[in-house]
Short mmCIF file of C-alpha atoms and ligand atoms in Angstrom, two decimals:
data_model
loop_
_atom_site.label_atom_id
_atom_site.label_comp_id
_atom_site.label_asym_id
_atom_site.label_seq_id
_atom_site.Cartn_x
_atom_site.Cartn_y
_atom_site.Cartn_z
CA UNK A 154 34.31 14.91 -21.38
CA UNK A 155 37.15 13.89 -18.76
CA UNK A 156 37.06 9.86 -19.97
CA UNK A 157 37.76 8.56 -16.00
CA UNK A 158 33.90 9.96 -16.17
CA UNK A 159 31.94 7.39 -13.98
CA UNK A 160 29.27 5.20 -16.31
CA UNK A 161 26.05 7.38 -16.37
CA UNK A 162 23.78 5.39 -13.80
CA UNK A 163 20.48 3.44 -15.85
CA UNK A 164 17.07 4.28 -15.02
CA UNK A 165 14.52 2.69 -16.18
CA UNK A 166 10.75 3.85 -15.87
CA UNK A 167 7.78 2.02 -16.93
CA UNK A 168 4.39 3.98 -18.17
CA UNK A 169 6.50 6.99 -19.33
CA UNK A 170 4.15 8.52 -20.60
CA UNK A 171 1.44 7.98 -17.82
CA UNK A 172 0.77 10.97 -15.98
CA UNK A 173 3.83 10.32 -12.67
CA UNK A 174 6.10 9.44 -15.90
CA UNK A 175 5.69 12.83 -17.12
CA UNK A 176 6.44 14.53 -13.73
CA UNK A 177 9.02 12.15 -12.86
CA UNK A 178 11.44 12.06 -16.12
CA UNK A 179 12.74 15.85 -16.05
CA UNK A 180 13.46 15.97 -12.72
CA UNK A 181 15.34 12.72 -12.54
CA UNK A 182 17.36 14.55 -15.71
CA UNK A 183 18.05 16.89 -13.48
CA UNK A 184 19.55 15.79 -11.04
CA UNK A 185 16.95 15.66 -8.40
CA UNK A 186 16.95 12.18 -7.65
CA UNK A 187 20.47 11.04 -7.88
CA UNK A 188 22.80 14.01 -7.03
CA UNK A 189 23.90 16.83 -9.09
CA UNK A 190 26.97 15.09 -10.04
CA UNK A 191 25.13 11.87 -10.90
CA UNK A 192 24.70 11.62 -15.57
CA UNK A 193 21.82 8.93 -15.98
CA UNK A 194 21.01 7.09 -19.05
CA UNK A 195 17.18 6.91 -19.00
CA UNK A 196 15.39 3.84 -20.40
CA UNK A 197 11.35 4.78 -21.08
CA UNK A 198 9.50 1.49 -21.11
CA UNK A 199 5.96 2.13 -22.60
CA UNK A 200 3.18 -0.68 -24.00
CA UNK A 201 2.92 0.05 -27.99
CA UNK A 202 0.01 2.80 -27.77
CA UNK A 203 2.01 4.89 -25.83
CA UNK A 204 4.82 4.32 -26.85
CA UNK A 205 4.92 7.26 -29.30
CA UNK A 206 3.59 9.65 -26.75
CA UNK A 207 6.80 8.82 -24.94
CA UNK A 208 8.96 9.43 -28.19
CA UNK A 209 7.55 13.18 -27.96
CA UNK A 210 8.53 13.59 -24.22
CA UNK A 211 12.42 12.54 -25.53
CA UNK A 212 12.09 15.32 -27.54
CA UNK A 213 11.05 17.66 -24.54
CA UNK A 214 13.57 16.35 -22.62
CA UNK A 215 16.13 16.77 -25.47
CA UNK A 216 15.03 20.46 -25.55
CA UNK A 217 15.48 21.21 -21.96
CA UNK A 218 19.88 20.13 -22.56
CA UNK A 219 19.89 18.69 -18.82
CA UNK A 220 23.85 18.34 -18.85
CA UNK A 221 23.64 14.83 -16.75
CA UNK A 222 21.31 13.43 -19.22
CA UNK A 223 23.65 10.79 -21.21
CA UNK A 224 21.47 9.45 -23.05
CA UNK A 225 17.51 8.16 -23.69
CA UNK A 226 15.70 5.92 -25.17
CA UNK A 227 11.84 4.18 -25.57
CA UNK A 228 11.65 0.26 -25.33
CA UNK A 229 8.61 -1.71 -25.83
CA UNK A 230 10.01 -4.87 -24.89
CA UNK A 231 10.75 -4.96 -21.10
CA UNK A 232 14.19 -7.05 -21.72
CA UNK A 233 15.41 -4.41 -23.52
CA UNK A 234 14.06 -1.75 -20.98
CA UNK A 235 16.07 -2.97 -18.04
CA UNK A 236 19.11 -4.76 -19.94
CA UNK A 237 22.14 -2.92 -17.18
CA UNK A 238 19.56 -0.80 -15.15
CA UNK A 239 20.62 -0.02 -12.18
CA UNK A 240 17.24 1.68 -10.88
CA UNK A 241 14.10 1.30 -11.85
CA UNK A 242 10.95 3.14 -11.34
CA UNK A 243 8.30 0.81 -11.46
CA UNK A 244 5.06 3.25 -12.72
CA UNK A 245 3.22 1.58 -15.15
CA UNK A 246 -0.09 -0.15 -14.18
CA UNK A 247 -3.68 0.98 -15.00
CA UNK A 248 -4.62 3.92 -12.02
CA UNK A 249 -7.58 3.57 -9.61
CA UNK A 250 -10.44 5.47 -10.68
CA UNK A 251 -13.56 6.33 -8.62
CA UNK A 252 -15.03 3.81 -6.22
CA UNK A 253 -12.64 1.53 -7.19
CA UNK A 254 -10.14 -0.28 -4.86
CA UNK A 255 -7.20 -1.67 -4.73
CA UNK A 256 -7.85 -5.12 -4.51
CA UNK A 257 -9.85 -4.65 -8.13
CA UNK A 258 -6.13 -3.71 -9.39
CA UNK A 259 -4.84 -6.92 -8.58
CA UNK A 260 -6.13 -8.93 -11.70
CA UNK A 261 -5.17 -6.02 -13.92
CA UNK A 262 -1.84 -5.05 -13.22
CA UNK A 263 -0.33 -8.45 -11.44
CA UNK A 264 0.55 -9.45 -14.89
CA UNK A 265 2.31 -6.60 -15.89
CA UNK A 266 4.95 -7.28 -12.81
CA UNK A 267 5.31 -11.09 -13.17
CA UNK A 268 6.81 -10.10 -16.76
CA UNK A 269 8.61 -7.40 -15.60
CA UNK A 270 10.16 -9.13 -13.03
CA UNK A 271 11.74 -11.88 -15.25
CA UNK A 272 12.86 -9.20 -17.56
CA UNK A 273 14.81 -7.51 -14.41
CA UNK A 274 16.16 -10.62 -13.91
CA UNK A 275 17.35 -11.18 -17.36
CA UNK A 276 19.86 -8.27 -17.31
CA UNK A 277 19.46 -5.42 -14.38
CA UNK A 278 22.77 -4.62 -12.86
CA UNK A 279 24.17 -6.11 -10.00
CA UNK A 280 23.29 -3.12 -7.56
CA UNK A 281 19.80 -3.54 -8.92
CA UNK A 282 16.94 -1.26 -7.24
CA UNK A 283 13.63 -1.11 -7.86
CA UNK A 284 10.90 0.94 -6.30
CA UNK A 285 6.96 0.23 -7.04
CA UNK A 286 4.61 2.65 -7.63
CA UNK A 287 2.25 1.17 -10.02
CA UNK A 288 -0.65 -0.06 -7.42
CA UNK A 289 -1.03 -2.34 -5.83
CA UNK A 290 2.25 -1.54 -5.21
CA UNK A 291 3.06 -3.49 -2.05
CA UNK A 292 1.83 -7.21 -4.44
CA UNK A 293 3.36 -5.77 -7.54
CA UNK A 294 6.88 -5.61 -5.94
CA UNK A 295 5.97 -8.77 -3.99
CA UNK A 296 5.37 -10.77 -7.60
CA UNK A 297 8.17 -8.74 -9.49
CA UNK A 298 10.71 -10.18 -6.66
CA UNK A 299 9.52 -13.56 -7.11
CA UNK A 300 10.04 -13.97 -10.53
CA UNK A 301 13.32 -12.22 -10.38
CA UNK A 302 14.73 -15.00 -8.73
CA UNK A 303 18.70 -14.03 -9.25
CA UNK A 304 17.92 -11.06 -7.52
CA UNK A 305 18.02 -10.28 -3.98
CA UNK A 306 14.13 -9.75 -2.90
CA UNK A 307 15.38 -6.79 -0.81
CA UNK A 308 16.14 -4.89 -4.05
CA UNK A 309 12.27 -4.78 -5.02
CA UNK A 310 10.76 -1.73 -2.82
CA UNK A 311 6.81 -0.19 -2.66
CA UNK A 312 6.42 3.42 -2.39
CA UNK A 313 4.93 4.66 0.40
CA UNK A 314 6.77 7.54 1.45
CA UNK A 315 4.02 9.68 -0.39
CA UNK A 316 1.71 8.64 2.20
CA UNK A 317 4.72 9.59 4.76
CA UNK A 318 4.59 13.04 3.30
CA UNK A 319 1.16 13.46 3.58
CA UNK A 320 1.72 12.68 7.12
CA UNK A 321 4.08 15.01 7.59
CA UNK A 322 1.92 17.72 5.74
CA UNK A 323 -1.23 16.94 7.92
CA UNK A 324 1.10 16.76 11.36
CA UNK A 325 2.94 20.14 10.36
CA UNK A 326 -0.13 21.88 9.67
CA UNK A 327 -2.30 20.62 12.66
CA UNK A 328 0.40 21.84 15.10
CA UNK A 329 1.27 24.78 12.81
CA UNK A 330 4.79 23.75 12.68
CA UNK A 331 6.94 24.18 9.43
CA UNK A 332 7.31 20.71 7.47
CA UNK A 333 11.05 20.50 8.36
CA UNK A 334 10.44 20.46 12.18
CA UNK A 335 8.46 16.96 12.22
CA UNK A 336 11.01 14.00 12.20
CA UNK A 337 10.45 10.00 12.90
CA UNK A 338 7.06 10.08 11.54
CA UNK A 339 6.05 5.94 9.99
CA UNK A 340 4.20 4.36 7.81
CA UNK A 341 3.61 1.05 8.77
CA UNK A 342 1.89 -1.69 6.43
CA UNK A 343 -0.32 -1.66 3.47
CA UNK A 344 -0.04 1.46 0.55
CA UNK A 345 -3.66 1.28 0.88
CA UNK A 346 -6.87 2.85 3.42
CA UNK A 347 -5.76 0.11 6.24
CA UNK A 348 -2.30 1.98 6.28
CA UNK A 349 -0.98 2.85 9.68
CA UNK A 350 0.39 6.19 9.64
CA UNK A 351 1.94 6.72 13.34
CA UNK A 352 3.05 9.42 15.14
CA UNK A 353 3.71 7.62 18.45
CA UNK A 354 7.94 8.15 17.72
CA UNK A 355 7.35 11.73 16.09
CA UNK A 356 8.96 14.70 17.32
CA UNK A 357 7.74 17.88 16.27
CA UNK A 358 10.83 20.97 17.35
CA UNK A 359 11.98 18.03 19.34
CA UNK A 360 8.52 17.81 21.13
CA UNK A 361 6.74 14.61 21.18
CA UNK A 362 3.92 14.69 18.78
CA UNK A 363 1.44 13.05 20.87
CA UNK A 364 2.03 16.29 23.76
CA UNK A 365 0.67 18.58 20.81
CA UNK A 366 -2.05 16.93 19.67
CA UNK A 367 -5.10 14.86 20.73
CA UNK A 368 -6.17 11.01 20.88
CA UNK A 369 -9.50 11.79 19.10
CA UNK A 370 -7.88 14.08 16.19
CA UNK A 371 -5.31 10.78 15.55
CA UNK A 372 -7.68 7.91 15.77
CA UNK A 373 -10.67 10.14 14.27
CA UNK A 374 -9.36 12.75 11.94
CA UNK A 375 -5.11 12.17 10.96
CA UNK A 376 -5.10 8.27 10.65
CA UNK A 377 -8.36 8.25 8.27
CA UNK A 378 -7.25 11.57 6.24
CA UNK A 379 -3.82 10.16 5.52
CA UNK A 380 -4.88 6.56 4.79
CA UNK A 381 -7.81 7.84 2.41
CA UNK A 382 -5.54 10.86 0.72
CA UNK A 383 -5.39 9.12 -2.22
CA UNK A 384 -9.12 9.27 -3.20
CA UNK A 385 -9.56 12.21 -2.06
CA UNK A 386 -7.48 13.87 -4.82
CA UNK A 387 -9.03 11.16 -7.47
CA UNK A 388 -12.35 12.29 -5.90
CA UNK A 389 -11.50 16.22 -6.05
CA UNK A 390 -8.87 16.45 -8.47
CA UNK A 391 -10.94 13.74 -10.90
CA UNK A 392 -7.79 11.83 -11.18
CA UNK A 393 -5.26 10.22 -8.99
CA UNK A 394 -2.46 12.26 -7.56
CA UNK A 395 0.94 12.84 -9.97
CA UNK A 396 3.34 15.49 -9.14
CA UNK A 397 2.67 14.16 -5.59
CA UNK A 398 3.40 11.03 -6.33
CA UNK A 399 6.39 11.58 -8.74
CA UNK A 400 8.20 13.87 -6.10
CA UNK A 401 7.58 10.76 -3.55
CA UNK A 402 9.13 8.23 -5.51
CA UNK A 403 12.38 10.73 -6.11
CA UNK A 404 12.70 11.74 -2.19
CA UNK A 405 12.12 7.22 -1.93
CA UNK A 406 14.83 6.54 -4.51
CA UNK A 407 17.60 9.50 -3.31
CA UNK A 408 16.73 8.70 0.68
CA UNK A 409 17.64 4.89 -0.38
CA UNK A 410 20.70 5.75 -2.23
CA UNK A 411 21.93 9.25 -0.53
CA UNK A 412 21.28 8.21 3.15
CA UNK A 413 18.57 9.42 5.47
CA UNK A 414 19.65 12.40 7.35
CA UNK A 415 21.55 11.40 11.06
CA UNK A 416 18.44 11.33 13.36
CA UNK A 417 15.37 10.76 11.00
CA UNK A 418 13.89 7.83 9.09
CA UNK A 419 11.77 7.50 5.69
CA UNK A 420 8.89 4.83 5.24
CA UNK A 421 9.40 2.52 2.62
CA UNK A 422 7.87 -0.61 1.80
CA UNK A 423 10.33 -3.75 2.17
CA UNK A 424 10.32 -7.19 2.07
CA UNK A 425 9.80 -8.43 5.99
CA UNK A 426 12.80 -9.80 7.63
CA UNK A 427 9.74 -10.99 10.60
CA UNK A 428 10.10 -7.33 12.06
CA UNK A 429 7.80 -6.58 14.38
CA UNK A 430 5.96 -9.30 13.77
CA UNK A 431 5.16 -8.40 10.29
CA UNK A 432 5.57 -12.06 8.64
CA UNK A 433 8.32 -12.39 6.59
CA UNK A 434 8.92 -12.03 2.91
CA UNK A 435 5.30 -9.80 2.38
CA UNK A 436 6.06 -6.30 1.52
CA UNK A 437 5.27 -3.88 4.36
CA UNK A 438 5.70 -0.41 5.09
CA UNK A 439 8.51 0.46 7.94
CA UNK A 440 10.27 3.17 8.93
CA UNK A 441 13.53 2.47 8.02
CA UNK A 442 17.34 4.14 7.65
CA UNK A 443 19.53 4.30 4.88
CA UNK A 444 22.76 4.48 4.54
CA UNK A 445 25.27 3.25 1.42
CA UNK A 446 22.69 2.07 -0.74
CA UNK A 447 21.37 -0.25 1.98
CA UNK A 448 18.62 0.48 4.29
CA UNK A 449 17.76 -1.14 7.54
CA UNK A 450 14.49 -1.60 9.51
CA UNK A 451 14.50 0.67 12.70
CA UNK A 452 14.91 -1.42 15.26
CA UNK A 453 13.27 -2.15 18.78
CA UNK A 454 10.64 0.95 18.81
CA UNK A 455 7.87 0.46 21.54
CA UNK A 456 4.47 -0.35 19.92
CA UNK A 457 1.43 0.17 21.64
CA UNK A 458 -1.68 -1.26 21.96
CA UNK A 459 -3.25 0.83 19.60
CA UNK A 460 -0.40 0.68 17.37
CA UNK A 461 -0.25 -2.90 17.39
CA UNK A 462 -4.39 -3.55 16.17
CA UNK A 463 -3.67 -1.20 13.14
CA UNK A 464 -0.16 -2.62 12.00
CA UNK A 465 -1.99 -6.20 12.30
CA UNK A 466 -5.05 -5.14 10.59
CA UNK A 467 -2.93 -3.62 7.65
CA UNK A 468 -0.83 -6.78 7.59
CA UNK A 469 -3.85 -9.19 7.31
CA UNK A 470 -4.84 -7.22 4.13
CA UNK A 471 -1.51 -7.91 2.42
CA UNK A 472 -1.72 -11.60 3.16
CA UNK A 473 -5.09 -11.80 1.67
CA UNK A 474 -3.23 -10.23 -1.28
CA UNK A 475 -0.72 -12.51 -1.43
CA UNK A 476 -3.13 -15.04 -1.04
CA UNK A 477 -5.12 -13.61 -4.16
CA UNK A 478 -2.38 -13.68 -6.32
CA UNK A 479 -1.30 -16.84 -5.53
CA UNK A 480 -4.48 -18.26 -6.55
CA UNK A 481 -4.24 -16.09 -9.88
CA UNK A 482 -0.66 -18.04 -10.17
CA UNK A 483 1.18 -14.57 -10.59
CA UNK A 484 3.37 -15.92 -6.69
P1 NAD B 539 -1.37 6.69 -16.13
O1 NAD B 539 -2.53 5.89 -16.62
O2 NAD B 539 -1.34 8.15 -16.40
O3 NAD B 539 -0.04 6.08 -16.69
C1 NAD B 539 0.21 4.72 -16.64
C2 NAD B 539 1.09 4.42 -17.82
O4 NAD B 539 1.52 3.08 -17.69
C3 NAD B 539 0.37 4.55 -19.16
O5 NAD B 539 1.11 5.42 -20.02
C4 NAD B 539 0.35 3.13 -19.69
O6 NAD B 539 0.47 3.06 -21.10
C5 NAD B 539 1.58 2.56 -18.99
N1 NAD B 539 1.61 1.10 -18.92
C6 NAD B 539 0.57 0.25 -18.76
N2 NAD B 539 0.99 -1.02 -18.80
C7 NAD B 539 2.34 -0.96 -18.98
C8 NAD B 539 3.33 -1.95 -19.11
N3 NAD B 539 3.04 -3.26 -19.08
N4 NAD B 539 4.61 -1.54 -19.30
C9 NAD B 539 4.92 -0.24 -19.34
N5 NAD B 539 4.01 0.75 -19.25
C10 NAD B 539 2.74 0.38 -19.05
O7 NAD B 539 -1.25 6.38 -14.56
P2 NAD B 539 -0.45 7.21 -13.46
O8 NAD B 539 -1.36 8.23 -12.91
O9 NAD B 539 0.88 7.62 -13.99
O10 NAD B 539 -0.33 6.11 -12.31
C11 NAD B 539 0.50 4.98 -12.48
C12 NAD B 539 0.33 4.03 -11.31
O11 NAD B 539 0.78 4.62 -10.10
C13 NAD B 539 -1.11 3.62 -11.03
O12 NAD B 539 -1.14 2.25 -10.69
C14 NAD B 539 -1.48 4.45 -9.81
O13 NAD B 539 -2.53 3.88 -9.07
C15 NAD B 539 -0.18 4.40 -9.07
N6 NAD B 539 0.03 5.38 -8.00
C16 NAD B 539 0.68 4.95 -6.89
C17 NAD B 539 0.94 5.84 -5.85
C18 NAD B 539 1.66 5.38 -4.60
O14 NAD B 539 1.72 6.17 -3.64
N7 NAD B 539 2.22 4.19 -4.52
C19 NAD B 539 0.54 7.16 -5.97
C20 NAD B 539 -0.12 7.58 -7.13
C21 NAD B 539 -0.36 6.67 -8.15
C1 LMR B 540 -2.50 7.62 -4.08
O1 LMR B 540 -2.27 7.27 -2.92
O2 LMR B 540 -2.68 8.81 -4.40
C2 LMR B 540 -2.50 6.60 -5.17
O3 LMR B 540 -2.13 5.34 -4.69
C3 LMR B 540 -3.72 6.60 -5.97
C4 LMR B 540 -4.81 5.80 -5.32
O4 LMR B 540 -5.39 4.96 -6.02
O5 LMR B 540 -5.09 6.00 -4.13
#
C-alpha cells in the first residue's frame, strides 16, 4: 500500500446486526457511501445478545474482500465504538411494530442516545458526523447532541431523506416522470405521520409540480401516503422498512459529505438555527444544500398558507417531544 495512503475514514454503526445494519454495512464497504476512493474502518456497536450475530456478519463481510474495507471490528461498550469515528450511523433502537407510535418509542430508546451521546463525546473525531435513524429519530439526535456537549449540535443529524425519496417515488410516478426528473422536493418537520412533505418548490422536467398535479391528490392522497409510508410497509411487509431505509441513510451521509448536486437540495433533519420559524435548537426536517462537509438551510423560499399550518403542526409535535423527554430527564 502507497504509505502517503489517507487514514481509512471510521464508521461507526449501532444495532449491526438489526435488520438496516445488515443492508447498510456491505454497501458502506463498498464504497457506496463515501466514494470509491474512500477505505473505512468500520466499528459495529451491538448490545451483548447481538453482539455475536454481528461477529458472523464480519465474517460475511470478510468474505466479500471489499478492497476499501481497512479494517472491522464489534464493540459492546459504546466508548470503545466511537473512540476516533468520524461518522456514525446511529441505527440501533427497538423498531415500531403495529399500532404502535412513535411517541411510545420515546421511553424505550431515549436512553440508548443519552449514553451514546456522552460516549461520542468521549472520543469521536473532530469532523464528527452523526446521522439518526433509530426512531424517534428527530429526539434521539436531539438528546445525543445534548449530552455531547464538546460537540457542535450541528454534527448530530435525523434521517429523513427516506421519506424525501418516497416523495420523489410517489411525485415521479403520479406524473409518470422518471425519478431523476423531480428536483427541490422537502421534507419539512417531524420523521413522523405530521411530516410535511412539499412540493410547492418542485420541478418536475423543469415544470412546476403543482401545474401537473392537483390540490385534492396533494392535500388528500401524496401528503397522507408519504407521511404514513412507514406503516404501511410494517403493515404489508409485517415489519418496518430496511433496504429502504439503509439506502436513505447512505444517499443522507454521501449528499452531506459529497455535496448536493448544483441546482437540487436533500431533506435532512438539523438542529434549527430559528429558520422559518422552526424554533431553534429542536431537530427539524429542511431542505437543505451541502457542500464541503457542511450543509446549509435553503434560504428565503416562499411558504404558503397551506404550507405554513403543516410545518407548524409538525413542529408542535417535536416540542411536545422535547417536552417529554425533558420530563423523563434524558434533555
Ligand atoms: P432491528 O430490531 O432489526 O435492529 C435494531 C438493532 O439495534 C438490534 O440488533 C438491537 O440489538 C440493536 N440495539 C438495540 N439497542 C442498542 C444499543 N443500545 N446499542 C447498539 N445496538 C442496539 O431494527 P431495524 O429494523 O434495523 O430498525 C432500527 C431503527 O431504525 C428502529 O428504531 C426503526 O424504527 C428505525 N427506522 C427509522 C427510519 C427512518 O426513516 N428514520 C426508517 C426505518 C427504520
Ligand atoms: C419508516 O418510516 O419506515 C420507519 O420510520 C419505520 C416506522 O416506524 O415508520
Amino acid at each position: 500500500m502507497n504509505a502517503q495512503a489517507p487514514a481509512p475514514v471510521t464508521v461507526t454503526v449501532t444495532g449491526a446486526a438489526g435488520q438496516i445494519g445488515y443492508a447498510l454495512l456491505f454497501r458502506i464497504a463498498s464504497g457506496a457511501m463515501l466514494g470509491p476512493d474512500v477505505r473505512v474502518k468500520l466499528n459495529l456497536l451491538e448490545i451483548p445478545q447481538a453482539a455475536q450475530a454481528a461477529e458472523g456478519t464480519l465474517l460475511e463481510l470478510q468474505d466479500c474482500a471489499f478492497p476499501l474495507l481497512a479494517g472491522m471490528e464489534v464493540f459492546e461498550d459504546p466508548v470503545k465504538a466511537f473512540d476516533g469515528a468520524n461518522i456514525a450511523m446511529l441505527v440501533g433502537a427497538r423498531p415500531r411494530g403495529p399500532g404502535m407510535e412513535r411517541a411510545d418509542l420515546l421511553k424505550a430508546n431515549g436512553g440508548i442516545f443519552s449514553v451514546q451521546g456522552q460516549a461520542i463525546n468521549a472520543g469521536a473525531a473532530a469532523d464528527f458526523k452523526a446521522v439518526v435513524v433509530g426512531n424517534p429519530a428527530n429526539t434521539n439526535a436531539l438528546i445525543a447532541a445534548a449530552h455531547a456537549r464538546d460537540v457542535p449540535a450541528s454534527r448530530f443529524t435525523a434521517m429523513t431523506r427516506l421519506d424525501h425519496d418516497r416523495a420523489v417515488a410517489q411525485l415521479a410516478a403520479k406524473t409518470g416522470a422518471p425519478v431523476s426528473a423531480i428536483s427541490n422536493l422537502a421534507i419539512w418537520g417531524n420523521h413522523s405521520a405530521s411530516q410535511y412533505p412539499d412540493i410547492t418548490h418542485a420541478t418536475v422536467s423543469g415544470q412546476p409540480a403543482t401545474e401537473l398535479v392537483d390540490q385534492g391528490w396533494i392535500a388528500d392522497e401524496f401528503i397522507p401516503r408519504v407521511a404514513k409510508r412507514g406503516a404501511e410497509i410494517i403493515a404489508v411487509r409485517g415489519g418496518s422498512s430496511a433496504a429502504s431505509a439503509a439506502n436513505a441513510a447512505i444517499e443522507h451521509m454521501r449528499l452531506w459529505v459529497q455535496g448536493t448536486p448544483a441546482g437540487d437540495w436533500t431533506s435532512m433533519a438539523v438542529p434549527s438555527d430559528g429558520s422559518y420559524g422552526v424554533p431553534a435548537g429542536i431537530v427539524s426536517s429542511f431542505p437543505v444544500t451541502t457542500s464541503g462537509g457542511d450543509y446549509t438551510i435553503v434560504p428565503d423560499l416562499a411558504i404558503s398558507e397551506f404550507s405554513r399550518a403543516r410545518i407548524d403542526a409538525s413542529v408542535a409535535e417535536l416540542l411536545a417531544e422535547r417536552d417529554a423527554v425533558a420530563e423523563l430527564g434524558l434533555f
